[in-house]
PDB file of C-alpha atoms in Angstrom:
ATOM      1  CA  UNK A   1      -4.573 -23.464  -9.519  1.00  0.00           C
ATOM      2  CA  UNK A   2      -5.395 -22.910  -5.994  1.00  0.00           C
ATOM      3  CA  UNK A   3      -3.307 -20.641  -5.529  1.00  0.00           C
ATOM      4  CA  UNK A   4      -4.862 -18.497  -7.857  1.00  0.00           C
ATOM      5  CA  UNK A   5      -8.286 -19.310  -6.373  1.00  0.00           C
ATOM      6  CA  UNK A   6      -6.839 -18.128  -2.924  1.00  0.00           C
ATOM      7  CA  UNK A   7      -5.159 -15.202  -4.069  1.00  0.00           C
ATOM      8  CA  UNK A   8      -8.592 -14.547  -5.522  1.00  0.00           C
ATOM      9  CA  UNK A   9     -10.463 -14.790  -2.456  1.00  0.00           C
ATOM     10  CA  UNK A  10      -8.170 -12.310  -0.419  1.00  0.00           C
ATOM     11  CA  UNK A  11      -8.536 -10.264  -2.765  1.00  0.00           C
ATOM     12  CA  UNK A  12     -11.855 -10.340  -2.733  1.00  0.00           C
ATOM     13  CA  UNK A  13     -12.236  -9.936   0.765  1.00  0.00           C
ATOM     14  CA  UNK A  14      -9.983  -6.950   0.957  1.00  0.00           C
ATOM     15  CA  UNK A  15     -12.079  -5.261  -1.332  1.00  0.00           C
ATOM     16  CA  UNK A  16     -15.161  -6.018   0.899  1.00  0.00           C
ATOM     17  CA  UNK A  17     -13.244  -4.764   4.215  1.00  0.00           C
ATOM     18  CA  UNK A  18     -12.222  -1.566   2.008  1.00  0.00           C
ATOM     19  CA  UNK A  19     -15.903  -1.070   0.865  1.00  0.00           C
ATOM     20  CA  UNK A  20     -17.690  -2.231   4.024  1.00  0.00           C
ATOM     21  CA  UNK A  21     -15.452   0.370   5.935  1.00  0.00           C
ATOM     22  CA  UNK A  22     -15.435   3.605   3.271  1.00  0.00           C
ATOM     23  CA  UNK A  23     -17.837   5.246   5.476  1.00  0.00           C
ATOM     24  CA  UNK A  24     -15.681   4.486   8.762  1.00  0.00           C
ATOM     25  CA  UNK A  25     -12.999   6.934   8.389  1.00  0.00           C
ATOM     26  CA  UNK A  26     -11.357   5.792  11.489  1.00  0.00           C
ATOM     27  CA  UNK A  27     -10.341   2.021   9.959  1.00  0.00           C
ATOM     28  CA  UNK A  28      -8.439   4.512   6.759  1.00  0.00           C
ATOM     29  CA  UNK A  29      -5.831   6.908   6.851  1.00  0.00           C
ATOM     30  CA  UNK A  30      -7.295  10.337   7.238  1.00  0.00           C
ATOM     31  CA  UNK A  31      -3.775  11.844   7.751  1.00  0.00           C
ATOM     32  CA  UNK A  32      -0.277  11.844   6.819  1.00  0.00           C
ATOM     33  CA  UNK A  33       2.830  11.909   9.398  1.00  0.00           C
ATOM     34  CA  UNK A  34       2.571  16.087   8.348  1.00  0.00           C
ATOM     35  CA  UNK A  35      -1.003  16.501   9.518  1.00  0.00           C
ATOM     36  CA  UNK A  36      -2.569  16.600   6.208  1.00  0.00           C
ATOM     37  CA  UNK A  37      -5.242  14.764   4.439  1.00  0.00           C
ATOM     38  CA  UNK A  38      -4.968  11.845   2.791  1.00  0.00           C
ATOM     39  CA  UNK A  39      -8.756  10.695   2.311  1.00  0.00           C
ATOM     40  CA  UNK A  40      -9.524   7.106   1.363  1.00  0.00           C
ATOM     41  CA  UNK A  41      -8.187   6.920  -2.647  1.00  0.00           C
ATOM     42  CA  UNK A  42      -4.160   5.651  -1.059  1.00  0.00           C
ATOM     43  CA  UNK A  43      -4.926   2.334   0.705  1.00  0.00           C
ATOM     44  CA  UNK A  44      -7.060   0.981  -1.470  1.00  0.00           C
ATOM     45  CA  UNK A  45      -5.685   2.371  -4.803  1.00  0.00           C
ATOM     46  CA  UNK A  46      -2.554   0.005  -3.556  1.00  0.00           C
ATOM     47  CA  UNK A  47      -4.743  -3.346  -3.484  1.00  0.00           C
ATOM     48  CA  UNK A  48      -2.508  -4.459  -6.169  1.00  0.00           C
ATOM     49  CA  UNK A  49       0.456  -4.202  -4.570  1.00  0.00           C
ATOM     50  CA  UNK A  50      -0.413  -6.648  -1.763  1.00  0.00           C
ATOM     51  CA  UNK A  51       1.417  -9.283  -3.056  1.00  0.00           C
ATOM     52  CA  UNK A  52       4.304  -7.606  -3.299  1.00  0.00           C
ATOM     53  CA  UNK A  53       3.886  -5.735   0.556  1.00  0.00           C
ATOM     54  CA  UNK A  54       3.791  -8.933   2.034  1.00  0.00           C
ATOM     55  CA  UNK A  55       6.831 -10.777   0.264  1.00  0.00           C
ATOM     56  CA  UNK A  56      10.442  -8.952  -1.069  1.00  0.00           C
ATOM     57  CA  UNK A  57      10.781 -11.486  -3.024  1.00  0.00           C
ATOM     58  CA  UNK A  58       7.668 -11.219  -5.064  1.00  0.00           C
ATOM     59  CA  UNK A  59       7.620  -9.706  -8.390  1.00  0.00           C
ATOM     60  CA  UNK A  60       5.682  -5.963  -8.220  1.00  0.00           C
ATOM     61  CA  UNK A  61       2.958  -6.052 -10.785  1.00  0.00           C
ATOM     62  CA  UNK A  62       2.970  -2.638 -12.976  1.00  0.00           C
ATOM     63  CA  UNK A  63      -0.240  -1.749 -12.279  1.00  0.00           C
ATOM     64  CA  UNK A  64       1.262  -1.265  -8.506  1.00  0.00           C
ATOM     65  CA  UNK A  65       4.255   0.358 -10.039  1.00  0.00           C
ATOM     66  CA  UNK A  66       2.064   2.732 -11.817  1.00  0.00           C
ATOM     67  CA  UNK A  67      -0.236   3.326  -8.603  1.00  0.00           C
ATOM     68  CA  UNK A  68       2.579   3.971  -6.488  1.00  0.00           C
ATOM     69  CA  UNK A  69       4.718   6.431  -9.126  1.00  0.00           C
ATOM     70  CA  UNK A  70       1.535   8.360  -9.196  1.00  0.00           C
ATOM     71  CA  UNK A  71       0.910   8.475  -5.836  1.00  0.00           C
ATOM     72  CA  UNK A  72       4.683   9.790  -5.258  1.00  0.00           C
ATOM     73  CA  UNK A  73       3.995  12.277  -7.807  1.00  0.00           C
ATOM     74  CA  UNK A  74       0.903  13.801  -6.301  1.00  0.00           C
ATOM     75  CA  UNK A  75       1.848  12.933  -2.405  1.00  0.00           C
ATOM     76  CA  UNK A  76       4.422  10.603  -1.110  1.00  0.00           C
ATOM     77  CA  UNK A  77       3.047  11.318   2.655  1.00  0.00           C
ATOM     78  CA  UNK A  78      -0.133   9.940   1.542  1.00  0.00           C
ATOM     79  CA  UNK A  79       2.075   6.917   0.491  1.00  0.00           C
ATOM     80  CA  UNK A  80       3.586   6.432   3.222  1.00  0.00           C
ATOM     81  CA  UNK A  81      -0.241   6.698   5.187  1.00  0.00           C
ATOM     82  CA  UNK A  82      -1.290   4.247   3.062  1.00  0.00           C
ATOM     83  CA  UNK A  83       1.631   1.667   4.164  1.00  0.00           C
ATOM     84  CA  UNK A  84       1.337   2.372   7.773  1.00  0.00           C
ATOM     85  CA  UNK A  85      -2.710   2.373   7.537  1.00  0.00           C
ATOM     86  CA  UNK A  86      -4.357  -0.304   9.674  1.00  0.00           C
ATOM     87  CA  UNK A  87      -6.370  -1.372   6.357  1.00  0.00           C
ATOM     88  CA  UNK A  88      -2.506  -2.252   5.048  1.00  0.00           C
ATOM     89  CA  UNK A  89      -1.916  -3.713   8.474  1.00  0.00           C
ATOM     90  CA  UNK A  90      -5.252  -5.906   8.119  1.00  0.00           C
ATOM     91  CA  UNK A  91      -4.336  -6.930   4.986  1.00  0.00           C
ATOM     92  CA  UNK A  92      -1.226  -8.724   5.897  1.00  0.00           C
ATOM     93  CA  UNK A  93       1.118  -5.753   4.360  1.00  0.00           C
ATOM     94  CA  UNK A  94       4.698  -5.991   5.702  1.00  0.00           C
ATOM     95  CA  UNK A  95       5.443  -1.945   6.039  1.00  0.00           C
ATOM     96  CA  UNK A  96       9.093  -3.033   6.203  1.00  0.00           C
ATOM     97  CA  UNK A  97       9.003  -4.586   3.359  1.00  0.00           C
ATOM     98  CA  UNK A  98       6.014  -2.560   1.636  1.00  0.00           C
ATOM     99  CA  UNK A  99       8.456   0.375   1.396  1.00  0.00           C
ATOM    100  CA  UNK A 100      10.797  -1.402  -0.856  1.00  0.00           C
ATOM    101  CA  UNK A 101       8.048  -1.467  -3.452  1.00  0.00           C
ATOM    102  CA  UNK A 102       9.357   1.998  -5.048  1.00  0.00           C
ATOM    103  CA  UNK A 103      12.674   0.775  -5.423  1.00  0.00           C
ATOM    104  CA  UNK A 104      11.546  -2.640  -6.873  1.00  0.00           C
ATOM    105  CA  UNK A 105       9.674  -0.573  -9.569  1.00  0.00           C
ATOM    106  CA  UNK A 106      12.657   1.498 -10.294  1.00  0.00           C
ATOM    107  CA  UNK A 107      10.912   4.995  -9.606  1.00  0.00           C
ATOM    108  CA  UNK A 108      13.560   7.545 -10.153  1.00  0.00           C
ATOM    109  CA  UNK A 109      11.707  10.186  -8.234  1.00  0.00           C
ATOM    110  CA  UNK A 110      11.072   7.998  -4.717  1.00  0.00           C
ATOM    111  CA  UNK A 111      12.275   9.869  -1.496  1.00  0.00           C
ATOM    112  CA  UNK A 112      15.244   7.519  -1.202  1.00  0.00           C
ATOM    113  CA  UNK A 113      16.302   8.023   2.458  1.00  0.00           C
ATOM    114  CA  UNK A 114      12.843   9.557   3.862  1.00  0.00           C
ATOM    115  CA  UNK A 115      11.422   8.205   7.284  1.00  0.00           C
ATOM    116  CA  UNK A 116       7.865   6.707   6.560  1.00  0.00           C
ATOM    117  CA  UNK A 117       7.573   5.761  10.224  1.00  0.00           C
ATOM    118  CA  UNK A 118      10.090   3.507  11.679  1.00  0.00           C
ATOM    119  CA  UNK A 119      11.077   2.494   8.259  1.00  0.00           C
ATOM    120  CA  UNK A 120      13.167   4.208   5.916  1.00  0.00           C
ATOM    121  CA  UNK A 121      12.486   4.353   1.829  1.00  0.00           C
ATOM    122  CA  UNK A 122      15.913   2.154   0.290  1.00  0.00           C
TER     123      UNK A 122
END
């Protein structure tokens, strides 16, 4: 039970940082390792998949599956933003681990080998 009442309470508190900060662009990724924009929608459409950024071991919910397959189908640069973002880095978000999330969810269209900064998409 407290668990759930912490879990609760960083996730609140992300969602303040992410709201208290929407009009700071420079705390959100603007841009993607290409040069082009991002906006604000990739970091915090991937609050669910804290949890599972921070721990390989952790079970990916689907709504993160589903955030992240739709992300890859629209931009995966803007994924990969969103994973190396400071608001990710705040958060406690592993980026080592946080690009295992794809593979987790069994996406068959992830860029399996593709640099997202030092790390590379299993």
């Amino acid at each position: 039970m407290a668990s759930n009442y912490i879990s609760n309470i960083c996730f609140i508190a992300i969602l303040i940082y992410f709201l208290a900060t929407i009009n700071n662009n420079s705390f959100l990724p603007q841009t993607n390792a290409e040069g082009g924009n991002c906006g604000n929608a990739p970091a915090a459409s991937l609050v669910p998949c804290l949890g599972a950024a921070k721990n390989a071991k952790a079970k990916v919910p689907p709504i993160c599956c589903g955030k992240v397959g739709a992300l890859l189908k629209t931009s995966a640069k803007c994924l990969c933003a969103a994973i190396l973002s400071p608001i990710a880095n705040n958060a406690g978000a592993n980026p080592a681990i946080a690009v295992t999330i794809p593979k987790r969810c069994n996406i068959k269209n992830r860029p399996i080998g593709k640099k997202c900064g030092r790390y590379i998409v299993p």
